[in-house]
Structure formats: structure tokens, C-alpha cells
Short mmCIF file of C-alpha atoms in Angstrom, two decimals:
data_model
loop_
_atom_site.label_atom_id
_atom_site.label_comp_id
_atom_site.label_asym_id
_atom_site.label_seq_id
_atom_site.Cartn_x
_atom_site.Cartn_y
_atom_site.Cartn_z
CA MET A 1 0.00 0.00 0.00
CA THR A 2 1.42 3.36 -1.05
CA ILE A 3 1.55 5.99 1.68
CA VAL A 4 1.21 9.52 0.33
CA PRO A 5 3.25 12.11 2.29
CA TRP A 6 1.23 14.72 4.15
CA ARG A 7 3.05 17.49 2.33
CA SER A 8 1.78 16.17 -0.98
CA LEU A 9 -1.74 15.71 0.39
CA LEU A 10 -1.89 19.25 1.71
CA ARG A 11 -0.45 20.72 -1.48
CA ALA A 12 -3.05 19.00 -3.64
CA SER A 13 -6.04 19.55 -1.32
CA VAL A 14 -8.35 22.53 -1.25
CA ALA A 15 -8.78 22.17 2.53
CA PRO A 16 -5.82 24.38 3.58
CA ARG A 17 -7.05 27.25 1.40
CA PHE A 18 -10.67 26.85 2.46
CA GLY A 19 -9.51 26.38 6.05
CA VAL A 20 -7.95 29.84 6.23
CA PHE A 21 -11.34 31.47 5.64
CA LEU A 22 -13.13 29.03 7.96
CA ILE A 23 -10.74 29.61 10.86
CA LEU A 24 -10.86 33.39 10.43
CA TRP A 25 -14.66 33.21 10.41
CA LEU A 26 -14.74 31.06 13.55
CA LEU A 27 -12.41 33.50 15.29
CA ALA A 28 -14.63 36.43 14.34
CA TYR A 29 -17.96 34.74 15.09
CA SER A 30 -17.05 33.07 18.39
CA GLY A 31 -17.62 36.33 20.27
CA ASN A 32 -21.35 35.94 19.63
CA VAL A 33 -21.28 32.57 21.38
CA THR A 34 -18.98 33.43 24.30
CA GLU A 35 -21.65 35.42 26.13
CA LEU A 36 -24.00 32.40 26.06
CA VAL A 37 -21.61 30.17 28.03
CA THR A 38 -22.39 29.46 31.68
CA ARG A 39 -19.19 30.85 33.12
CA GLY A 40 -17.07 28.33 34.97
CA TYR A 41 -18.89 25.27 33.61
CA TRP A 42 -17.01 23.08 31.12
CA GLU A 43 -20.15 21.23 30.03
CA SER A 44 -21.59 24.55 28.87
CA VAL A 45 -18.36 25.48 27.08
CA THR A 46 -18.40 22.25 25.07
CA ALA A 47 -22.14 22.43 24.42
CA GLN A 48 -21.96 26.00 23.11
CA SER A 49 -19.07 25.10 20.82
CA THR A 50 -21.46 22.90 18.82
CA PHE A 51 -23.13 26.04 17.51
CA LEU A 52 -20.05 26.69 15.39
CA LEU A 53 -20.76 23.44 13.52
CA VAL A 54 -23.19 25.56 11.51
CA TRP A 55 -20.09 26.92 9.73
CA THR A 56 -17.66 24.02 10.04
CA ALA A 57 -19.93 21.35 8.55
CA PRO A 58 -20.69 23.23 5.28
CA ALA A 59 -17.00 24.05 4.89
CA VAL A 60 -15.88 20.43 5.11
CA ALA A 61 -18.81 19.31 2.95
CA ALA A 62 -17.69 21.70 0.22
CA CYS A 63 -14.08 20.55 0.57
CA GLY A 64 -15.22 16.93 0.42
CA ALA A 65 -17.19 17.63 -2.75
CA TRP A 66 -14.15 19.30 -4.31
CA GLU A 67 -12.01 16.26 -3.51
CA GLY A 68 -14.71 13.99 -4.94
CA THR A 69 -14.70 15.85 -8.25
CA ARG A 70 -10.88 15.71 -8.30
CA VAL A 71 -10.89 11.93 -7.76
CA ARG A 72 -13.56 11.59 -10.43
CA ARG A 73 -11.49 13.54 -12.96
CA SER A 74 -8.42 11.45 -12.20
CA ALA A 75 -10.33 8.24 -13.08
CA VAL A 76 -8.38 6.49 -10.33
CA LEU A 77 -11.46 4.41 -9.50
CA GLU A 78 -12.02 3.27 -13.07
CA GLY A 79 -10.98 -0.09 -14.43
CA ALA A 80 -9.07 -2.24 -11.94
CA PRO A 81 -7.80 0.22 -9.31
CA THR A 82 -4.76 -0.74 -7.25
CA ARG A 83 -6.34 0.72 -4.12
CA SER A 84 -9.80 0.18 -2.70
CA PRO A 85 -12.37 3.00 -2.98
CA VAL A 86 -12.23 3.44 0.80
CA ALA A 87 -8.44 3.84 0.73
CA VAL A 88 -8.70 6.37 -2.09
CA ALA A 89 -11.37 8.30 -0.19
CA LEU A 90 -9.41 8.36 3.06
CA THR A 91 -6.31 9.60 1.26
CA ALA A 92 -8.19 12.32 -0.59
CA LEU A 93 -10.19 13.40 2.46
CA ALA A 94 -7.40 13.28 5.05
CA PRO A 95 -6.68 17.06 4.89
CA THR A 96 -10.40 17.87 5.04
CA LEU A 97 -10.93 15.59 8.03
CA LEU A 98 -7.91 17.22 9.67
CA LEU A 99 -9.44 20.64 9.02
CA GLY A 100 -12.70 19.51 10.59
CA GLY A 101 -10.96 18.13 13.66
CA LEU A 102 -8.90 21.29 14.11
CA SER A 103 -12.03 23.42 13.72
CA VAL A 104 -13.82 21.46 16.45
CA ALA A 105 -10.80 21.85 18.73
CA LEU A 106 -10.59 25.55 17.88
CA ALA A 107 -14.28 26.08 18.68
CA VAL A 108 -13.80 24.59 22.15
CA SER A 109 -10.55 26.45 22.78
CA LEU A 110 -12.11 29.80 21.85
CA LEU A 111 -14.72 29.34 24.57
CA ALA A 112 -12.43 27.61 27.07
CA PRO A 113 -11.34 30.84 28.84
CA GLN A 114 -14.87 31.02 30.26
CA ALA A 115 -14.14 27.92 32.36
CA MET A 116 -10.39 28.16 32.94
CA GLY A 117 -9.49 27.68 36.59
CA TYR A 118 -12.70 25.81 37.40
CA PRO A 119 -12.93 22.05 37.96
CA GLY A 120 -13.76 19.73 35.09
CA TRP A 121 -12.79 19.43 31.43
CA PRO A 122 -14.50 19.53 28.03
CA SER A 123 -17.20 16.92 27.48
CA LEU A 124 -15.61 14.10 25.50
CA PRO A 125 -18.96 12.67 24.26
CA VAL A 126 -19.96 16.07 22.86
CA MET A 127 -16.60 16.52 21.15
CA ALA A 128 -16.81 12.99 19.73
CA LEU A 129 -20.25 13.82 18.35
CA GLN A 130 -18.89 16.94 16.67
CA LEU A 131 -16.12 14.93 15.02
CA LEU A 132 -18.69 12.39 13.82
CA VAL A 133 -20.87 15.15 12.33
CA VAL A 134 -17.83 16.65 10.60
CA ALA A 135 -16.92 13.24 9.17
CA ALA A 136 -20.49 12.68 7.95
CA HIS A 137 -20.65 15.98 6.08
CA THR A 138 -17.20 15.40 4.62
CA VAL A 139 -18.13 11.96 3.31
CA VAL A 140 -21.49 13.07 1.92
CA GLY A 141 -19.78 15.96 0.14
CA TYR A 142 -17.18 13.58 -1.28
CA VAL A 143 -19.79 11.19 -2.67
CA LEU A 144 -21.69 14.13 -4.11
CA GLY A 145 -18.49 15.13 -5.89
CA LEU A 146 -18.18 11.61 -7.29
CA SER A 147 -21.79 11.47 -8.46
CA ALA A 148 -23.16 14.92 -9.30
CA LEU A 149 -22.39 17.30 -12.13
CA ARG A 150 -18.97 18.77 -11.47
CA ALA A 151 -20.17 22.35 -11.64
CA LEU A 152 -22.90 21.69 -9.07
CA ALA A 153 -21.21 19.40 -6.55
CA VAL A 154 -19.41 22.02 -4.45
CA PRO A 155 -22.20 24.64 -4.27
CA VAL A 156 -24.85 21.98 -3.62
CA ALA A 157 -22.73 20.46 -0.84
CA LEU A 158 -22.07 23.87 0.70
CA VAL A 159 -25.66 25.13 0.59
CA GLY A 160 -27.25 21.78 1.41
CA SER A 161 -25.04 21.27 4.45
CA PHE A 162 -25.70 24.78 5.70
CA LEU A 163 -29.46 24.38 5.34
CA TRP A 164 -29.38 21.09 7.25
CA MET A 165 -27.33 22.62 10.05
CA ALA A 166 -29.18 25.94 10.32
CA TYR A 167 -32.78 25.53 9.14
CA PRO A 168 -34.14 22.90 11.60
CA ALA A 169 -33.87 25.46 14.42
CA ALA A 170 -36.64 27.44 12.69
CA LEU A 171 -39.05 24.51 12.41
CA PRO A 172 -42.04 24.14 14.77
CA ALA A 173 -41.32 20.43 15.29
CA PHE A 174 -38.80 20.73 18.10
CA TRP A 175 -37.39 17.22 17.78
CA VAL A 176 -36.10 17.95 14.27
CA ARG A 177 -33.54 20.38 15.62
CA GLN A 178 -32.06 17.58 17.72
CA LEU A 179 -30.91 15.62 14.68
CA ASN A 180 -28.02 17.72 13.32
CA GLY A 181 -25.93 18.13 16.49
CA THR A 182 -26.19 21.90 16.90
CA ASN A 183 -29.13 21.99 19.30
CA ILE A 184 -26.83 20.88 22.10
CA ALA A 185 -25.96 24.58 22.23
CA GLU A 186 -29.27 25.05 24.09
CA CYS A 187 -27.54 23.38 27.07
CA CYS A 188 -26.37 23.99 29.81
CA ALA A 189 -27.17 25.88 32.98
CA ILE A 190 -25.00 24.92 35.91
CA ASP A 191 -27.60 22.42 37.13
CA GLN A 192 -27.84 20.68 33.73
CA THR A 193 -25.85 18.28 31.59
CA VAL A 194 -26.23 17.38 27.94
CA ALA A 195 -29.01 14.83 27.59
CA THR A 196 -27.87 11.37 26.55
CA ARG A 197 -30.60 11.32 23.91
CA GLY A 198 -29.32 14.68 22.64
CA ILE A 199 -26.00 13.03 21.80
CA ILE A 200 -27.24 9.66 20.56
CA ALA A 201 -29.91 11.04 18.18
CA PRO A 202 -27.60 13.19 16.00
CA ALA A 203 -24.90 10.51 16.22
CA VAL A 204 -27.30 7.95 14.74
CA VAL A 205 -28.26 10.36 11.95
CA ALA A 206 -24.60 11.11 11.21
CA MET A 207 -23.85 7.39 10.99
CA GLY A 208 -26.83 7.06 8.65
CA MET A 209 -25.33 9.74 6.41
CA ILE A 210 -21.99 7.93 6.33
CA ALA A 211 -23.59 4.54 5.64
CA ALA A 212 -25.81 5.93 2.88
CA ALA A 213 -22.88 7.76 1.29
CA TRP A 214 -20.75 4.62 1.34
CA LEU A 215 -23.48 2.53 -0.30
CA TRP A 216 -24.16 5.23 -2.90
CA SER A 217 -20.46 5.47 -3.73
CA MET A 218 -20.59 1.91 -5.07
CA ARG A 219 -22.05 3.56 -8.19
CA ARG A 220 -24.35 0.67 -8.90
CA ARG A 221 -28.13 0.89 -8.89
CA LEU A 222 -28.15 -2.25 -6.79
CA TYR A 223 -26.84 -0.23 -3.84
CA GLN A 224 -28.82 2.98 -4.30
CA ILE A 225 -32.06 1.69 -2.81
CA PRO A 226 -30.28 0.28 0.27
CA ALA A 227 -28.53 3.66 0.62
CA VAL A 228 -31.86 5.49 0.74
CA VAL A 229 -33.33 2.88 3.08
CA ALA A 230 -30.33 3.08 5.42
CA LEU A 231 -30.49 6.87 5.58
CA GLY A 232 -34.26 6.94 6.09
CA SER A 233 -34.15 4.21 8.73
CA LEU A 234 -31.44 5.87 10.79
CA ILE A 235 -33.08 9.29 10.52
CA ALA A 236 -36.31 7.72 11.75
CA THR A 237 -34.40 6.05 14.58
CA GLY A 238 -32.77 9.34 15.52
CA ALA A 239 -36.15 11.05 15.48
CA TRP A 240 -37.61 8.38 17.76
CA ILE A 241 -34.71 8.85 20.17
CA ALA A 242 -35.03 12.65 20.10
CA GLN A 243 -38.82 12.84 20.37
CA PRO A 244 -39.00 13.00 24.21
CA LEU A 245 -36.50 15.87 24.35
CA GLY A 246 -38.74 18.52 22.85
CA TYR A 247 -36.89 21.83 22.51
CA ALA A 248 -33.91 21.41 24.83
CA ALA A 249 -31.07 18.91 24.75
CA ALA A 250 -30.43 19.10 28.49
CA GLN A 251 -31.16 16.88 31.45
CA ASP A 252 -30.88 17.47 35.19
CA ARG A 253 -27.41 17.19 36.59
CA PRO A 254 -27.03 14.38 39.15
CA ALA A 255 -27.86 15.80 42.57
CA ALA A 256 -25.11 13.65 44.08
CA GLU A 257 -22.57 16.08 42.64
CA ARG A 258 -23.77 18.79 45.03
CA SER A 259 -22.46 19.27 48.55
CA CYS A 260 -24.85 20.76 51.12
CA THR A 261 -24.47 22.45 54.49
CA GLY A 262 -26.52 21.37 57.48
CA ALA A 263 -27.25 24.89 58.74
CA GLU A 264 -30.23 27.11 57.94
CA PRO A 265 -30.65 28.03 55.20
CA ARG A 266 -29.37 24.86 53.57
CA VAL A 267 -26.82 25.82 50.93
CA CYS A 268 -26.13 23.24 48.19
CA LEU A 269 -23.27 23.93 45.82
CA TRP A 270 -21.99 22.37 42.61
CA PRO A 271 -18.25 21.64 42.29
CA GLU A 272 -17.75 24.84 40.26
CA GLN A 273 -19.14 26.91 43.16
CA ARG A 274 -17.08 25.45 45.97
CA ARG A 275 -14.28 27.97 45.55
CA SER A 276 -16.83 30.61 46.64
CA ALA A 277 -18.45 28.41 49.30
CA ALA A 278 -17.35 30.51 52.28
CA GLU A 279 -18.78 33.75 50.86
CA ILE A 280 -21.98 32.14 49.61
CA THR A 281 -22.65 30.47 52.97
CA ARG A 282 -21.92 33.67 54.88
CA TRP A 283 -24.20 35.79 52.68
CA ALA A 284 -26.99 33.24 52.94
CA GLY A 285 -26.62 33.06 56.72
CA GLU A 286 -26.74 36.84 57.09
CA ALA A 287 -29.88 37.03 54.93
CA HIS A 288 -31.48 34.25 56.96
CA ASP A 289 -30.75 36.05 60.25
CA ARG A 290 -32.19 39.36 58.99
CA LEU A 291 -35.41 37.71 57.86
CA GLU A 292 -35.77 35.77 61.12
CA ALA A 293 -35.25 39.03 63.04
CA ALA A 294 -38.09 40.54 61.01
CA GLY A 295 -40.38 37.71 62.08
CA ILE A 296 -40.18 35.79 58.78
CA SER A 297 -39.61 32.05 59.07
CA VAL A 298 -37.04 30.82 56.54
CA ARG A 299 -36.73 27.14 55.63
CA ALA A 300 -35.09 27.52 52.25
CA GLU A 301 -32.61 25.42 50.33
CA ILE A 302 -30.62 27.48 47.88
CA THR A 303 -28.38 26.62 44.97
CA PRO A 304 -27.03 29.63 43.04
CA MET A 305 -27.17 29.40 39.26
CA SER A 306 -23.70 30.77 38.53
CA ALA A 307 -20.24 29.58 39.44
CA ALA A 308 -19.40 32.87 41.15
CA PRO A 309 -22.70 34.43 42.28
CA ARG A 310 -22.87 37.99 43.55
CA ARG A 311 -23.89 38.88 47.08
CA ASP A 312 -27.29 40.21 46.05
CA ASP A 313 -27.98 37.08 43.99
CA VAL A 314 -27.45 34.84 47.02
CA ILE A 315 -29.49 37.04 49.32
CA GLY A 316 -32.26 37.22 46.74
CA LEU A 317 -32.40 33.42 46.59
CA VAL A 318 -32.87 33.22 50.35
CA ALA A 319 -35.64 35.82 50.18
CA PHE A 320 -37.27 34.08 47.23
CA GLY A 321 -37.36 30.82 49.17
CA VAL A 322 -39.86 32.28 51.63
CA LEU A 323 -42.59 32.47 48.99
CA PRO A 324 -44.26 29.55 47.16
CA ASN A 325 -42.65 28.68 43.84
CA ASP A 326 -45.75 27.56 41.96
CA ILE A 327 -48.88 29.43 41.02
CA PRO A 328 -52.11 27.91 42.39
CA ALA A 329 -54.01 25.48 40.17
CA CYS A 330 -57.06 27.73 40.28
CA ALA A 331 -55.13 30.42 38.37
CA SER A 332 -55.50 28.37 35.18
CA ARG A 333 -59.28 28.48 35.49
CA GLY A 334 -59.86 32.13 36.25
CA ASP A 335 -58.53 35.31 37.82
CA TRP A 336 -55.71 35.21 40.36
CA PRO A 337 -55.75 38.49 42.31
CA GLY A 338 -52.72 37.43 44.34
CA ASN A 339 -50.55 37.80 41.26
CA LEU A 340 -50.39 41.52 42.04
CA ALA A 341 -48.79 40.82 45.41
CA PHE A 342 -45.83 38.76 44.25
CA GLY A 343 -43.62 41.64 43.10
CA PRO A 344 -44.08 43.87 46.17
CA LEU A 345 -43.75 40.90 48.55
CA HIS A 346 -40.54 39.65 47.02
CA ALA A 347 -39.09 43.16 46.76
CA TRP A 348 -39.85 43.71 50.46
CA LEU A 349 -38.30 40.36 51.41
CA SER A 350 -35.20 41.18 49.36
CA LEU A 351 -34.77 44.57 51.02
CA THR A 352 -35.36 43.07 54.45
CA ALA A 353 -32.79 40.34 53.76
CA GLY A 354 -30.19 42.96 52.81
CA VAL A 355 -30.27 43.32 49.03
CA ASP A 356 -28.91 46.64 47.78
CA PRO A 357 -31.96 48.74 46.76
CA VAL A 358 -30.15 49.84 43.60
CA SER A 359 -30.02 46.25 42.30
CA LEU A 360 -33.81 45.92 42.50
CA ALA A 361 -34.34 48.45 39.73
CA GLY A 362 -33.88 45.93 36.93
CA ARG A 363 -35.82 43.12 38.60
CA TYR A 364 -39.14 44.76 39.47
CA ILE A 365 -41.30 47.51 38.08
CA PRO A 366 -40.83 50.84 39.91
CA GLN A 367 -44.28 50.72 41.55
CA GLU A 368 -43.46 47.39 43.22
CA VAL A 369 -40.17 48.68 44.60
CA GLU A 370 -41.88 51.87 45.79
CA ILE A 371 -44.48 49.86 47.74
CA ALA A 372 -41.74 47.71 49.30
CA GLU A 373 -39.72 50.75 50.35
CA ARG A 374 -42.78 52.40 51.90
CA VAL A 375 -43.55 49.21 53.83
CA ARG A 376 -39.98 49.21 55.12
CA GLU A 377 -40.68 52.61 56.69
CA LEU A 378 -43.48 51.15 58.82
CA PRO A 379 -42.93 49.92 62.39
CA GLN A 380 -41.82 46.30 62.61
CA PRO A 381 -45.20 44.92 63.75
CA ALA A 382 -46.94 46.73 60.87
CA GLN A 383 -44.49 45.25 58.37
CA GLN A 384 -45.20 41.77 59.70
CA GLU A 385 -48.93 42.41 59.50
CA TRP A 386 -48.57 43.59 55.88
CA PHE A 387 -46.64 40.45 54.97
CA GLN A 388 -48.98 38.06 56.81
CA ARG A 389 -52.01 39.69 55.19
CA ASN A 390 -50.74 39.51 51.60
CA ALA A 391 -48.61 36.36 51.44
CA PRO A 392 -51.60 33.94 51.59
CA THR A 393 -53.08 35.52 48.44
CA LEU A 394 -50.30 33.86 46.43
CA THR A 395 -51.74 30.39 47.02
CA VAL A 396 -55.48 31.01 46.54
CA CYS A 397 -57.72 32.77 44.04
CA ASP A 398 -60.51 34.04 46.31
CA GLN A 399 -58.52 36.62 48.28
CA HIS A 400 -57.46 40.07 47.14
CA PRO A 401 -54.20 41.56 48.40
CA ASN A 402 -54.17 44.80 50.35
CA LEU A 403 -50.81 46.27 49.42
CA ASP A 404 -51.26 49.92 50.44
CA PRO A 405 -48.85 50.57 53.35
CA ALA A 406 -51.14 53.36 54.59
CA HIS A 407 -53.71 50.75 55.64
CA TYR A 408 -51.30 49.32 58.22
CA LEU A 409 -50.47 52.47 60.17
#
């Protein structure tokens, strides 16, 4: 078997030239994705990097199509070839596959600073899926170059790949977007991991693309029907796997990864948050003590949603834990007057717990903050009466809140 030197492969391939534009584009576009990463969480870094497949996959598909047309012109597969079609394909596509692998690694490395210094590492299953998707688009492009009109192969591969990677996100059938590998970018908050189905479904579809392309490359009608059947069957299988996911490709993170304190309020932290554990626990304890001093019983369990939460975020979580999380069932059948009380009640609890009043401006409408601040000016017993009068309206639909602080003087 003849081994072609890499220098010769790279000189003859279009991938290095196409790769320059792809890498520059990834460098320029990655800034739009960086802000979506959950800071400090490697699972989120790897998940968000899949969004850049929207650009990488069409690029390698176009390169694969170019290589396919080049092999077709060379007639190396005609007659009695000295190398198998698979060996010829691997040789021709090696630079393109290398470009795809480097692009996947680059996508992760561009977002990696968001998690540097925090525990963990990039998700290997997600990276493996990206490499599989890249390989699938490369192979399909190559077979298109072998089979289609030479003038159409590259543009059809480029546009077709882009449409498959980008368009499903606009479809109303949520499961469709799970099949191309980019919807993993919808994951992950710090309490989530990439759903197993979210990895398996696009992996099955990618393997279907590779299998169908291989069968079609036999260039015999005998294999064309099995190629279509293989692709359709594996797409259907991927759809069946993805169906329960709906819109997101995330699942709950195992609760066993958290570590919890035994004090009140109970503070449960993910590994990424443990470097800030002392501050988080202290802030939560101070908020708990202030609320207890105001006559408010606190039995909350809090888990911040960022790796390095701010003081007001932690205090706000403690305050939020005093109120019920769910709206009453009766609210779905009619009016819920207590809805008007939620904002003022939570704003008052936040102020009482020690949240900086300035930080409330972006969380509540001004009228709600104004009511809370006026209640804070009342004597302590009057504040307790105001809270005890209005809090029950959050759980029923037949009571109206009385939020005017003047009624409690």
C-alpha cells in the first residue's frame, strides 16, 4: 500500500485554502457565542461550541465535494484500481478531516477561557459527536463530488449542508432540531448536563449519512435503494430517540454532585461553586438572620445558578425561598388576584434580607419597589402584618391583596 506524504496531500487539497477562511470566520464569530456560556462550567463550554458546527460542517462538505470531483477527474477508481475505494477516499479526504478536527478543537478552545481555573474538562462525548458530524458531512460531500455534475457538486454540498445545520432550528417540530448536532448549544445551565438522547440522536443520523454515502459510492443501482433505506431508517431512529426531548437537549445534573451544608438556610453547591463556598454560605446566613429578626420564618434550600454568584444574587435566593414557587391550580381556570402581590412581597423580602436597593431596579417595576420601600418605613409589627395579610393571596384565588402601606399604620 502506497503511503502519500502529508506534504503532498496538503499541497493538492483545497482544505488548507478553504480552512484559512473558515478559521478566520470562527475567530470572528465566536464572540457571539462566548456570552452564552455558563461561566465556569465546562459542560456549557463544550455544548456552546457545537453552535459553530453551523459553519464548520458546510465548509468540510464543500471541501469533500471538491475532492470527490478531483478523484472523479483522475479516473483512479475506473478499471481495476490498485487501491480500494475506501483507501482512495481516506487519502483524498485526510486534509479535510484534519481541518474539521482542528475546527472542532478551535471552537472549544475559543470558549475555554470562560471555564479556565474551574474544575472539570471539556465533554468528550460532545466533542466525539462533533467529530462524527464533521466526518459525515465530509463523506457526503465527497460522494456528491463523485456522483453529481462537477459544476454543481461544491455549491450543492455547501448550501445543502448549511441548510441542514441551520434551518431545523426554525421549524415548529422541536425534535427535528435535535438531529443535526447543533441543538446541544441550548444546554447547559450549571444544574444541567447534555441529555444522553441529545448526543445519541444526532450521532445515529450522522452514521446514517456515512452509511448511505458509502453505499451510494458503489455507483451501482443495486446499492442505491439500500442507501436510501439506510439513511431513512437511521433518521427515523434518531427522530424516535429525540422525540422525548422537545426543545432542549439538556437533562438534570445528578444531585449527588452537590455538597450541602446542614445549617439554615441549607446551601447546596456544585463543584464549580465550591471555591466561593465561604462567601456564599456567609451571605446566605446573614440574609437568613435578617429575615428571622423581622419575624419571617425561613426554611429555604438554595443553589445559586452561577459559578461565582454575587452577594445580592445569594441574598435574593434566600428571600425568594420564603414564597411559594408555583402558582395555584385555580389560576389556570380564572382570575388570580394574588398575582399583584408577588412583586411587592418579594421586593420587600429582598430589602429586608439585605439586598442593595439599587439592584432591585432591573428586577421589578418601579411601583413594586416603591411599595416595598414604603412598607420598610413602617414599624416592625406593621411590616409583619402587611406580609402576613398579603402572602396567603399567592396560594389562593378568592382573596385580594391589600398592598397599600397606609392601611397598616
